[in-house]
PDB file of N, CA and C in Angstrom:
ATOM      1  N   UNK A 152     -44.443  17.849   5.000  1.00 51.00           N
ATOM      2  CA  UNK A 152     -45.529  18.778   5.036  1.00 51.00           C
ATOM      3  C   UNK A 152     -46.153  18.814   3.643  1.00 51.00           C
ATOM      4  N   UNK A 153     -47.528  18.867   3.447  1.00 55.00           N
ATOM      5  CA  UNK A 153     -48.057  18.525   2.252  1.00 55.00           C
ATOM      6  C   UNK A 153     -48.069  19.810   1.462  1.00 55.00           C
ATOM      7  N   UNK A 154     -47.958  20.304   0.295  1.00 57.00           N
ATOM      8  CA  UNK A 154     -48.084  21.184  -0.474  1.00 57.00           C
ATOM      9  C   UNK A 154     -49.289  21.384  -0.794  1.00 57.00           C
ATOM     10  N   UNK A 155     -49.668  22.312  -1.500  1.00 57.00           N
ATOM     11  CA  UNK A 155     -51.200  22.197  -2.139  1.00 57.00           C
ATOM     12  C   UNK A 155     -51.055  23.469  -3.563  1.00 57.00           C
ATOM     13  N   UNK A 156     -51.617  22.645  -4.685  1.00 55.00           N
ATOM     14  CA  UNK A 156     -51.621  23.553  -5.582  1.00 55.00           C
ATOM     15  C   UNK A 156     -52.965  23.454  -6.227  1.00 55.00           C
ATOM     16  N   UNK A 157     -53.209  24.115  -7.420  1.00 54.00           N
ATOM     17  CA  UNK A 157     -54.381  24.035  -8.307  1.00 54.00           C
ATOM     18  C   UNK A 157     -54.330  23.705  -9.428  1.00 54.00           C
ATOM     19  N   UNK A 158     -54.892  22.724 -10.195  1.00 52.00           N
ATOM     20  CA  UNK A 158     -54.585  22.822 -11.479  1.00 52.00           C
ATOM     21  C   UNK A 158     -55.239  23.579 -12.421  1.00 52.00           C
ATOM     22  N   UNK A 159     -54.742  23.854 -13.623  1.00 54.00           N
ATOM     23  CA  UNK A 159     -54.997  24.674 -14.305  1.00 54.00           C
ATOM     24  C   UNK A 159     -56.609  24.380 -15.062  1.00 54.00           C
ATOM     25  N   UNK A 160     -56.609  23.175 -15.370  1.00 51.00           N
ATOM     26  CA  UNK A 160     -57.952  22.443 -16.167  1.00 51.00           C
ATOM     27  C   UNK A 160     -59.469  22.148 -14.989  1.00 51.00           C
ATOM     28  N   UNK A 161     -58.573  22.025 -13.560  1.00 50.00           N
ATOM     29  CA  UNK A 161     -60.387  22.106 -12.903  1.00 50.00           C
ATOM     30  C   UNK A 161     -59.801  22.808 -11.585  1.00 50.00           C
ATOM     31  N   UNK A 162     -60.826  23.307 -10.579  1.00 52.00           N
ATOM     32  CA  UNK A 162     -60.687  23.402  -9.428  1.00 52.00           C
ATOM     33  C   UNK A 162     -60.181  22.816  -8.541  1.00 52.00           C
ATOM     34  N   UNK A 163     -59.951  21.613  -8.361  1.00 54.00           N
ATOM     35  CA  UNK A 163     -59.581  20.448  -7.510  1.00 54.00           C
ATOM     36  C   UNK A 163     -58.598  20.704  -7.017  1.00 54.00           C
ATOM     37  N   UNK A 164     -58.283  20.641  -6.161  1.00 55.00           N
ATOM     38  CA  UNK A 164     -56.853  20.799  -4.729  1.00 55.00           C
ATOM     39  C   UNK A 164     -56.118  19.506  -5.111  1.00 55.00           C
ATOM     40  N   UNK A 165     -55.073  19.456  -5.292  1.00 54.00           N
ATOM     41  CA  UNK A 165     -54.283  18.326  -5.113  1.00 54.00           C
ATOM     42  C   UNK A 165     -53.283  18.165  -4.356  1.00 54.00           C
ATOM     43  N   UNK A 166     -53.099  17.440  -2.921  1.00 53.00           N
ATOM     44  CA  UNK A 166     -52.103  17.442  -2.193  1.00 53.00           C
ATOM     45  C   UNK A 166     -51.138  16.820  -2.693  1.00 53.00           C
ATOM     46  N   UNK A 167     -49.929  17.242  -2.411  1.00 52.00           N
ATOM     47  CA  UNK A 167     -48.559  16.130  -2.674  1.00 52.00           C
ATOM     48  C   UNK A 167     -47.952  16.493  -1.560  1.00 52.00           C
ATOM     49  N   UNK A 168     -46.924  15.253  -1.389  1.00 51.00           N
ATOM     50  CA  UNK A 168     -46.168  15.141  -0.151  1.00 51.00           C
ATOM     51  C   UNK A 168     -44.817  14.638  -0.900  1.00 51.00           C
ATOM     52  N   UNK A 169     -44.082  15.692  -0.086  1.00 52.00           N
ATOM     53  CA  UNK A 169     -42.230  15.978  -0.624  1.00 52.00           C
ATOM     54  C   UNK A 169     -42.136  14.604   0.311  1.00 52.00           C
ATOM     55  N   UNK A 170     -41.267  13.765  -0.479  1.00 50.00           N
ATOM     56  CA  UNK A 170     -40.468  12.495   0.292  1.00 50.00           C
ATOM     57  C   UNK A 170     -39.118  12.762  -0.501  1.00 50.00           C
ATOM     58  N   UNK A 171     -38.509  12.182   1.063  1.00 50.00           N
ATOM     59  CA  UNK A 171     -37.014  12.412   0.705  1.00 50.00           C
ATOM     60  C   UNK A 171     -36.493  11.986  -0.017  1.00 50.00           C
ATOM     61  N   UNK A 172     -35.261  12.157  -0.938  1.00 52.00           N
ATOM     62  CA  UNK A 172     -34.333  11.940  -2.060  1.00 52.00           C
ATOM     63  C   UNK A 172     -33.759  11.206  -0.995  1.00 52.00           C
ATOM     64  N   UNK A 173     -32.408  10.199  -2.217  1.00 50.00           N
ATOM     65  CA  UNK A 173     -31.943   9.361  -1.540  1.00 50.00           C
ATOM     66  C   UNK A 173     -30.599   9.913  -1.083  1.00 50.00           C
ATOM     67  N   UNK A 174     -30.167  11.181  -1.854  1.00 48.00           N
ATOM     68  CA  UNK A 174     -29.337  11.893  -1.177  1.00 48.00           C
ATOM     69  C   UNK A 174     -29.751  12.605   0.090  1.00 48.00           C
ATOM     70  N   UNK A 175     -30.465  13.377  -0.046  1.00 48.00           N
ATOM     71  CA  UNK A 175     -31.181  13.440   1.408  1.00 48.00           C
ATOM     72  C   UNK A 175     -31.270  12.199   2.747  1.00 48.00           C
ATOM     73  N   UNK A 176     -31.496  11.249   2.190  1.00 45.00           N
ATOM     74  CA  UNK A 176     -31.380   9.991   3.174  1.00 45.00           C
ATOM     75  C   UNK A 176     -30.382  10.116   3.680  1.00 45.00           C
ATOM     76  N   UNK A 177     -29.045  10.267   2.663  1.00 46.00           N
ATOM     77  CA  UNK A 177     -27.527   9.428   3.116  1.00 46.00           C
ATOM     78  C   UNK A 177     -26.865  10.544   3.859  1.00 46.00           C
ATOM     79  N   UNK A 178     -27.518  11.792   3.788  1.00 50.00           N
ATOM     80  CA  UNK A 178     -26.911  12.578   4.478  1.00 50.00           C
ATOM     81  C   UNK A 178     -27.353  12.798   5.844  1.00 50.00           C
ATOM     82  N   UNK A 179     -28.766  12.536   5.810  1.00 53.00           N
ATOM     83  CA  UNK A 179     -28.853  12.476   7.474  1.00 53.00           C
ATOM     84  C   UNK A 179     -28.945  11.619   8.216  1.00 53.00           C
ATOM     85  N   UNK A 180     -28.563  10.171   7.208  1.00 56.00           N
ATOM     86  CA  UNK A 180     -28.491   8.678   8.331  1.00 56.00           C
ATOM     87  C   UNK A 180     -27.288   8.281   9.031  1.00 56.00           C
ATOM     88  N   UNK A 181     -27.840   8.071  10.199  1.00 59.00           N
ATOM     89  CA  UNK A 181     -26.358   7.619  11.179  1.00 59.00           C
ATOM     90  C   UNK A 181     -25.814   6.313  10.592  1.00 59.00           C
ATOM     91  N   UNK A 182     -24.625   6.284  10.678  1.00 64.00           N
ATOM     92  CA  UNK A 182     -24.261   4.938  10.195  1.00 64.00           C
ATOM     93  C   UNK A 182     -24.719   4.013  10.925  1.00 64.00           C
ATOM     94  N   UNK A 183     -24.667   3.035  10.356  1.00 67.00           N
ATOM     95  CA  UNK A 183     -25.384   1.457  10.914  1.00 67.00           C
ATOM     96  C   UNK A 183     -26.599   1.324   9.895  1.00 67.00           C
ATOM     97  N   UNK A 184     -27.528   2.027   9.576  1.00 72.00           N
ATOM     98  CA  UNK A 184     -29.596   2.163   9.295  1.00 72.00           C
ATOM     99  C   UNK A 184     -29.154   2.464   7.798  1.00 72.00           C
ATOM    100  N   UNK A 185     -28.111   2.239   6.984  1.00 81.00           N
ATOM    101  CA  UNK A 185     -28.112   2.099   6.050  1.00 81.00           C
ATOM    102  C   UNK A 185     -29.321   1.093   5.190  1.00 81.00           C
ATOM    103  N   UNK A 186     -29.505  -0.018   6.011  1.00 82.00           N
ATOM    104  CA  UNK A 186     -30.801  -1.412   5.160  1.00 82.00           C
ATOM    105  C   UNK A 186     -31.641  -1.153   5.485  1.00 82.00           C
ATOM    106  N   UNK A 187     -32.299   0.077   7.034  1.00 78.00           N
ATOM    107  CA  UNK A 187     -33.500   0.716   7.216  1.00 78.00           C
ATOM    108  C   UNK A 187     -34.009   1.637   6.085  1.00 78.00           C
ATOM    109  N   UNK A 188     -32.765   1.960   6.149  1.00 80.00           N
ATOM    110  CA  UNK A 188     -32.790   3.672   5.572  1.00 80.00           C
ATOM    111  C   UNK A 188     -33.931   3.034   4.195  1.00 80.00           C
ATOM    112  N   UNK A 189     -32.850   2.190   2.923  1.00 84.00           N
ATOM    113  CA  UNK A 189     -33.008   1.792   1.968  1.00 84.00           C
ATOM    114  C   UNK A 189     -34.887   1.036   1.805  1.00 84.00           C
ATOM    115  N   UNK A 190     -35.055   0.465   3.119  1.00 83.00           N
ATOM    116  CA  UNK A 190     -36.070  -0.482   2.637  1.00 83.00           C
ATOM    117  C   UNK A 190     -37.203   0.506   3.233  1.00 83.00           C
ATOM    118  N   UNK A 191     -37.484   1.544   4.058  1.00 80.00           N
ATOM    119  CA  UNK A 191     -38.404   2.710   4.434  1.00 80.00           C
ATOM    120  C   UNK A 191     -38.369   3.806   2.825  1.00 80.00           C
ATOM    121  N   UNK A 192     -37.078   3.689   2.115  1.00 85.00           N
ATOM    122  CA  UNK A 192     -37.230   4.647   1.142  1.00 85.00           C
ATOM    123  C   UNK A 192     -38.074   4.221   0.076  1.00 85.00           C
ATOM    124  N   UNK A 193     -38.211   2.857   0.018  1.00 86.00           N
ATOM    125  CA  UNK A 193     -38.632   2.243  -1.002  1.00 86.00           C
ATOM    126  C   UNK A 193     -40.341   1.724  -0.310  1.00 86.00           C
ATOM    127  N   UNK A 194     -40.372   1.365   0.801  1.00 85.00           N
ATOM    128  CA  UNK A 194     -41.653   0.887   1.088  1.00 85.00           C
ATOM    129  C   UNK A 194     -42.602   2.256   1.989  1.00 85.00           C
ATOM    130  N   UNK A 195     -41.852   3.057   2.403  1.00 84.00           N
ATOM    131  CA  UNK A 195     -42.779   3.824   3.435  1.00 84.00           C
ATOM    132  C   UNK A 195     -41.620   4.921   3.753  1.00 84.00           C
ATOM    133  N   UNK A 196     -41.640   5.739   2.906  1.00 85.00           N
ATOM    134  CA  UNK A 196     -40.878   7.287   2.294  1.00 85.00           C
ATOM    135  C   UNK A 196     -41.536   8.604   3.719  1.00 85.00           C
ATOM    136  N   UNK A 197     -42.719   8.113   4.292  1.00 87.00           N
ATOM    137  CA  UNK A 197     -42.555   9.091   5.109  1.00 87.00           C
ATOM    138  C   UNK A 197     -42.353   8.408   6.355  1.00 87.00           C
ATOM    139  N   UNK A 198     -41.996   7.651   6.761  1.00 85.00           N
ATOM    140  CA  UNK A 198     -41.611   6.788   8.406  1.00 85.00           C
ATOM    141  C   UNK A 198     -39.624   7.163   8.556  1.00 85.00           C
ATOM    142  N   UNK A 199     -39.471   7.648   6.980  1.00 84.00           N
ATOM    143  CA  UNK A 199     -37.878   8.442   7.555  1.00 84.00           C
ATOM    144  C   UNK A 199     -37.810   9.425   8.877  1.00 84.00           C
ATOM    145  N   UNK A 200     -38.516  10.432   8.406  1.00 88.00           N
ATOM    146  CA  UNK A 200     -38.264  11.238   9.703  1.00 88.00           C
ATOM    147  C   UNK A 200     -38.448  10.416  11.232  1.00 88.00           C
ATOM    148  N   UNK A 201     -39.008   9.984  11.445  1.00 87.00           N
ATOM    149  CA  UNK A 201     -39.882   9.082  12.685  1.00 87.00           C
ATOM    150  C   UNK A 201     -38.359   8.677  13.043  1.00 87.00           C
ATOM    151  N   UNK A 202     -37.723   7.908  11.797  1.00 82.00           N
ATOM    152  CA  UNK A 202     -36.950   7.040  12.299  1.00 82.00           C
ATOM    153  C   UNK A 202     -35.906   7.826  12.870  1.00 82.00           C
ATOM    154  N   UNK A 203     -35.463   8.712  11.967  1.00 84.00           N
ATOM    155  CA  UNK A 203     -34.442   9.737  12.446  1.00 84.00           C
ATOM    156  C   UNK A 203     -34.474  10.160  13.748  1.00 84.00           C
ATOM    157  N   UNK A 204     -36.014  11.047  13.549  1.00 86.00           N
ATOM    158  CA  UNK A 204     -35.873  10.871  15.424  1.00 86.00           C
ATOM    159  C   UNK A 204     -35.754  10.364  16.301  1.00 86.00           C
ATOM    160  N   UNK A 205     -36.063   8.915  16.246  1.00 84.00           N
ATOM    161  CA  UNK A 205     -36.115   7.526  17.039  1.00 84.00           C
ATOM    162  C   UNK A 205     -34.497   7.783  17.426  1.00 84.00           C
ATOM    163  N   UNK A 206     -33.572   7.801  16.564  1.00 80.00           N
ATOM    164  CA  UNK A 206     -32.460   7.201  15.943  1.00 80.00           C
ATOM    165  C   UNK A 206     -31.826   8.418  17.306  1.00 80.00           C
ATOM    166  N   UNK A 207     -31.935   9.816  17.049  1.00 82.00           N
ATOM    167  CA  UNK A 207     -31.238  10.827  17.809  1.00 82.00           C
ATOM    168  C   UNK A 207     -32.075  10.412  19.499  1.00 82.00           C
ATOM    169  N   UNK A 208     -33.306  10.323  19.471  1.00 80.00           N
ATOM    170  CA  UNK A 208     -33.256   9.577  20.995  1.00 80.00           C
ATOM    171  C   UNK A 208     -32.842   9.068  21.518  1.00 80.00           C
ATOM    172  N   UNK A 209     -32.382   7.915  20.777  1.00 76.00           N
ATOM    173  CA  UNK A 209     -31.353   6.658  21.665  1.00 76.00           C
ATOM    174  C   UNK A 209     -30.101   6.897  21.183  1.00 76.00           C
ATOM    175  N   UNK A 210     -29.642   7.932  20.332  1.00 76.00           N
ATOM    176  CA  UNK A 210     -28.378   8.301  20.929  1.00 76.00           C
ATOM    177  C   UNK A 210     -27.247   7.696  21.878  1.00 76.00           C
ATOM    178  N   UNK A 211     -27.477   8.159  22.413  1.00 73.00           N
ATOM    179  CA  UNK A 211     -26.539   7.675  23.858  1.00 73.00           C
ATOM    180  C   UNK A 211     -26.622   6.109  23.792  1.00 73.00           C
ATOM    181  N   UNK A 212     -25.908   5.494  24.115  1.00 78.00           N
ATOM    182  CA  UNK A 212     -26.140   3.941  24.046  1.00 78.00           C
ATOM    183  C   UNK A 212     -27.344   3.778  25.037  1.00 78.00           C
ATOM    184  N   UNK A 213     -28.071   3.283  24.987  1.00 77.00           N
ATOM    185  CA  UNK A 213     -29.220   2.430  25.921  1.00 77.00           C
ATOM    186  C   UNK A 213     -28.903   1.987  27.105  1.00 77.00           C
ATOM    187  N   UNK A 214     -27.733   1.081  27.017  1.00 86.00           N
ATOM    188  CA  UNK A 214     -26.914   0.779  28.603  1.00 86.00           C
ATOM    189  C   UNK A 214     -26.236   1.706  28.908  1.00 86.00           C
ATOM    190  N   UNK A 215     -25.818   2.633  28.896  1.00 85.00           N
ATOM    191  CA  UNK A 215     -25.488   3.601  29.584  1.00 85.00           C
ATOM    192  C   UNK A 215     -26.458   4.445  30.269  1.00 85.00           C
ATOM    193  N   UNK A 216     -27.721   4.630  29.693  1.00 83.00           N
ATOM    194  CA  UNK A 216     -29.024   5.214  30.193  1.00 83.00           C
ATOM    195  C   UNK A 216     -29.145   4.155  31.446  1.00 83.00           C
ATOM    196  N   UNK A 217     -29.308   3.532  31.135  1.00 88.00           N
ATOM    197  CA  UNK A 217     -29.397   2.404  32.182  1.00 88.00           C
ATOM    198  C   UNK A 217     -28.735   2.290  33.439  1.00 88.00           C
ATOM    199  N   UNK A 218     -27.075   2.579  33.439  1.00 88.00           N
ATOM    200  CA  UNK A 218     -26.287   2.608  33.682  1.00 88.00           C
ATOM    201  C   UNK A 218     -26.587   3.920  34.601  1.00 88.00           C
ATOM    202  N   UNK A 219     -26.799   4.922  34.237  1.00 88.00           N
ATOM    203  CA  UNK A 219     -26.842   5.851  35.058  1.00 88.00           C
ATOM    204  C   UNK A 219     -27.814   6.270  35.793  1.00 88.00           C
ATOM    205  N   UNK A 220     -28.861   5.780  34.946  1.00 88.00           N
ATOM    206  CA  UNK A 220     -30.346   5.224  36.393  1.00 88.00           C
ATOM    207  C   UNK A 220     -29.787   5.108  37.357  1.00 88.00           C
ATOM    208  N   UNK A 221     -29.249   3.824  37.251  1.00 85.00           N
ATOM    209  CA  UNK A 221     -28.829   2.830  38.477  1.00 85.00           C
ATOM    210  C   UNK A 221     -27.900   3.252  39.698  1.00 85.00           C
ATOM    211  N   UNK A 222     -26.771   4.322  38.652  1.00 85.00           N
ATOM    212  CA  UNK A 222     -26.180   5.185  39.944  1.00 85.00           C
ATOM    213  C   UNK A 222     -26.828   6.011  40.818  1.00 85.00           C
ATOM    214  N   UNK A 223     -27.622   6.927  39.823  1.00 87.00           N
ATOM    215  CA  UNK A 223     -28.340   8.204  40.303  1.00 87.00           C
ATOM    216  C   UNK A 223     -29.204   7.649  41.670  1.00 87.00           C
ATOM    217  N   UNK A 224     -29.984   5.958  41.249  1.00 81.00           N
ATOM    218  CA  UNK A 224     -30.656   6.069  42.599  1.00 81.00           C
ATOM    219  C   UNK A 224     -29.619   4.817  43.911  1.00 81.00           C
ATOM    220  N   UNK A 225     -28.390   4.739  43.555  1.00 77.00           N
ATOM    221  CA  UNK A 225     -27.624   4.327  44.588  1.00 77.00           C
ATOM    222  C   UNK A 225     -26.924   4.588  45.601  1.00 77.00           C
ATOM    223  N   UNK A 226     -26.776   4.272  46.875  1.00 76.00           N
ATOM    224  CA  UNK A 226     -26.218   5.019  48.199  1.00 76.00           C
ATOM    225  C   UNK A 226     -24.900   4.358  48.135  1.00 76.00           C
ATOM    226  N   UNK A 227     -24.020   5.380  48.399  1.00 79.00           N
ATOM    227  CA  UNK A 227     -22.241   4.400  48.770  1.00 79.00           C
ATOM    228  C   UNK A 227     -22.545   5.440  50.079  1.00 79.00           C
ATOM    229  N   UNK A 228     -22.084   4.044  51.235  1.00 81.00           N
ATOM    230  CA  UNK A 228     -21.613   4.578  52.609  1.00 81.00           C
ATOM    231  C   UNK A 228     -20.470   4.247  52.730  1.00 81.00           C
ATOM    232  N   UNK A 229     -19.804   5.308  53.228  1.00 84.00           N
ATOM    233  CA  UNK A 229     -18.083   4.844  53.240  1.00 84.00           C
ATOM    234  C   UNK A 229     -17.930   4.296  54.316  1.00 84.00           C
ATOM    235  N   UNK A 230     -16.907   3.484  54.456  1.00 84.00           N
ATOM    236  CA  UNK A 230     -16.331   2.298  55.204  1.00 84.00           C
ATOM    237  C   UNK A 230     -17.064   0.902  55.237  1.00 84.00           C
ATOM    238  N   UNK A 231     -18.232   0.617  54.585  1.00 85.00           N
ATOM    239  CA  UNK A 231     -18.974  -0.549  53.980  1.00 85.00           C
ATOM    240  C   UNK A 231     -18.858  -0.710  53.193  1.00 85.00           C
ATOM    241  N   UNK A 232     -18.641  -1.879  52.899  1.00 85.00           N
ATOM    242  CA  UNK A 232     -18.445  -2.692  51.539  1.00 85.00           C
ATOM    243  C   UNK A 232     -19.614  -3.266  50.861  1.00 85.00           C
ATOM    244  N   UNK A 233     -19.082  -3.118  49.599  1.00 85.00           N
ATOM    245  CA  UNK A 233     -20.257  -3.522  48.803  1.00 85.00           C
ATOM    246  C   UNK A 233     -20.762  -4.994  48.440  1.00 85.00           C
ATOM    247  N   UNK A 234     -21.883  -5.178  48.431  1.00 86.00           N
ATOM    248  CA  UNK A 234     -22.232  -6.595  47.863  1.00 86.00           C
ATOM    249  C   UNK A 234     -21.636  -7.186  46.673  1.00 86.00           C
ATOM    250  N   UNK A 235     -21.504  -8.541  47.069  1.00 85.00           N
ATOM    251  CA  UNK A 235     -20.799  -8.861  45.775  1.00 85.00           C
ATOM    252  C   UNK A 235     -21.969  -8.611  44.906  1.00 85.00           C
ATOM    253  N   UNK A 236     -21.572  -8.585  43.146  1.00 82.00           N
ATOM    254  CA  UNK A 236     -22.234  -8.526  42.425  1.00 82.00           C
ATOM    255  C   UNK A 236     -23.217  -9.221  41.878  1.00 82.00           C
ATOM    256  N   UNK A 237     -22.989 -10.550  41.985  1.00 90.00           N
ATOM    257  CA  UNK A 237     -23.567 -11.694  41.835  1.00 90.00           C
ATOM    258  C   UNK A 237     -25.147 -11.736  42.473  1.00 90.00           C
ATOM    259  N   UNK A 238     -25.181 -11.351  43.548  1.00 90.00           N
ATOM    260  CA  UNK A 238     -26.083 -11.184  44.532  1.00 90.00           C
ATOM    261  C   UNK A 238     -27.348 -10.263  44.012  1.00 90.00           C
ATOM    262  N   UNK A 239     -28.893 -11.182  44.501  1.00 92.00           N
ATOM    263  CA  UNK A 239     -30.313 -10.792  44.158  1.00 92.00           C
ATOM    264  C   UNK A 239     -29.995  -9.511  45.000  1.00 92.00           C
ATOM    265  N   UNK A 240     -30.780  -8.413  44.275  1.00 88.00           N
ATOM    266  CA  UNK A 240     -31.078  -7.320  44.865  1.00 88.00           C
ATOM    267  C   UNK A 240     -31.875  -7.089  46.244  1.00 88.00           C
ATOM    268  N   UNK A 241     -32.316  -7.939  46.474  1.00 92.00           N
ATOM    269  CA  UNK A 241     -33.045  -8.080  48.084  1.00 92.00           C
ATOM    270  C   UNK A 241     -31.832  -8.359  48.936  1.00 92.00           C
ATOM    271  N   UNK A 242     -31.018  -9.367  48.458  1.00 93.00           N
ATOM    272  CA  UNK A 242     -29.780 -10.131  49.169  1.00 93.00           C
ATOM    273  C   UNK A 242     -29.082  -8.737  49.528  1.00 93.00           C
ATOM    274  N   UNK A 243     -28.273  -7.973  48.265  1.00 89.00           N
ATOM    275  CA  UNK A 243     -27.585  -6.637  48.373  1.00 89.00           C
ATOM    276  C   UNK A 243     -28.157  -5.484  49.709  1.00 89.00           C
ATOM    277  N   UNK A 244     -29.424  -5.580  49.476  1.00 89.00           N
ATOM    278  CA  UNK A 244     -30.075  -5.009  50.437  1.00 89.00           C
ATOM    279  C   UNK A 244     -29.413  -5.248  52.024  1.00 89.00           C
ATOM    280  N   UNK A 245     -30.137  -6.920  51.948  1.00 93.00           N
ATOM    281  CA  UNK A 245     -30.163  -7.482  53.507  1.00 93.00           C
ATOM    282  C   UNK A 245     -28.544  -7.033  53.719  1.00 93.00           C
ATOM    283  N   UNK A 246     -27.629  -6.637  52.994  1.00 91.00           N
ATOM    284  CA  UNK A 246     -25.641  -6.888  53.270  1.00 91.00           C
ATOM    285  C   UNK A 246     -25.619  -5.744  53.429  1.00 91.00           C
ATOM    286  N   UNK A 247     -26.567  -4.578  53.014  1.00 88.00           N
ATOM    287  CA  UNK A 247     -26.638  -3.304  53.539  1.00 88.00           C
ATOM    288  C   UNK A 247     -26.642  -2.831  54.094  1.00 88.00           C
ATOM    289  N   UNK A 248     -28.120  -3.349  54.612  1.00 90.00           N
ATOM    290  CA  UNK A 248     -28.817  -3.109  56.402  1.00 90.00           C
ATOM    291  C   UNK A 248     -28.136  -4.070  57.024  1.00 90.00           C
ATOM    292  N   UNK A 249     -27.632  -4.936  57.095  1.00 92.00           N
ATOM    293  CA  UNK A 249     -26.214  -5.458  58.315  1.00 92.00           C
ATOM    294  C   UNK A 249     -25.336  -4.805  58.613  1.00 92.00           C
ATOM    295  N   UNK A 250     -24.624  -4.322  57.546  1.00 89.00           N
ATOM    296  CA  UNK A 250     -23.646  -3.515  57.422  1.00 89.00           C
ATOM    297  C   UNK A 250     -23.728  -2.408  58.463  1.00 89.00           C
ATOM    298  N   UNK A 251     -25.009  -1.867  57.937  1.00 88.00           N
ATOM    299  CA  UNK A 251     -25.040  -0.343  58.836  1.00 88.00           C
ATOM    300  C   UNK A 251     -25.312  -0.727  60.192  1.00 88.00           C
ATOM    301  N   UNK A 252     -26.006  -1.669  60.118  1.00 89.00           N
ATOM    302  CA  UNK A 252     -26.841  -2.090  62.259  1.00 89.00           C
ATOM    303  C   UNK A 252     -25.184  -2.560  62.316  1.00 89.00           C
ATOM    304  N   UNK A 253     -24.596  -2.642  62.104  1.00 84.00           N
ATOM    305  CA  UNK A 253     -23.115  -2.653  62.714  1.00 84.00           C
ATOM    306  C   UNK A 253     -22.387  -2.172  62.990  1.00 84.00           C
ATOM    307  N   UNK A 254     -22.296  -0.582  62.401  1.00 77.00           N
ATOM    308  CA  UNK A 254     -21.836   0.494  62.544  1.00 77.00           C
ATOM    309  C   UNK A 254     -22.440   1.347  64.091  1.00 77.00           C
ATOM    310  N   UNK A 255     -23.910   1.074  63.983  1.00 66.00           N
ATOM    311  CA  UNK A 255     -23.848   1.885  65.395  1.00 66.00           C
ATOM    312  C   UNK A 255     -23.680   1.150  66.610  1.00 66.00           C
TER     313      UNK A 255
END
């Protein structure tokens, strides 16, 4: 957030912008972004925060997000078996709908 003061010799507004110390860095970087951390402090002092946040978004591993997509929109019918894994998702399908037109 930019500051604003006055100087004493003219009217003129002068903004400055607080960028983080490098203690400040090390304390709120997740491990790993140590060579981010370093080369944003030195080339582009305000894309820290950005990153930070980036950083607490993906959190959670990525494949696991993924991972739980994939359950949330999946059906288990009991006493059918599942497609092997290997198998195109259309294929899984078609072993689906057999499955069940067999059941009734």
């Amino acid at each position: 957030m930019p500051s604003t003061r006055k100087t004493t010799s003219s009217a003129k507004t002068i903004r400055t912008y607080s960028q983080p110390t490098n203690s400040q860095v090390e304390d709120t970087a997740p491990p790993g972004t140590e060579k981010e951390q370093s080369v944003l402090v030195d080339k582009a002092p305000e894309a820290l925060p950005l990153l930070n946040q980036l950083i607490q978004l993906l959190r959670p591993n990525p494949q696991e997000i993924i991972e739980s997509e994939k359950r949330a929109r999946s059906l288990v019918i009991a006493g059918i078996a599942e497609a092997d894994g290997d198998l195109e998702p259309f294929e899984r399908l078609a072993h689906t709908e057999t499955a069940t037109c067999k059941v009734y």
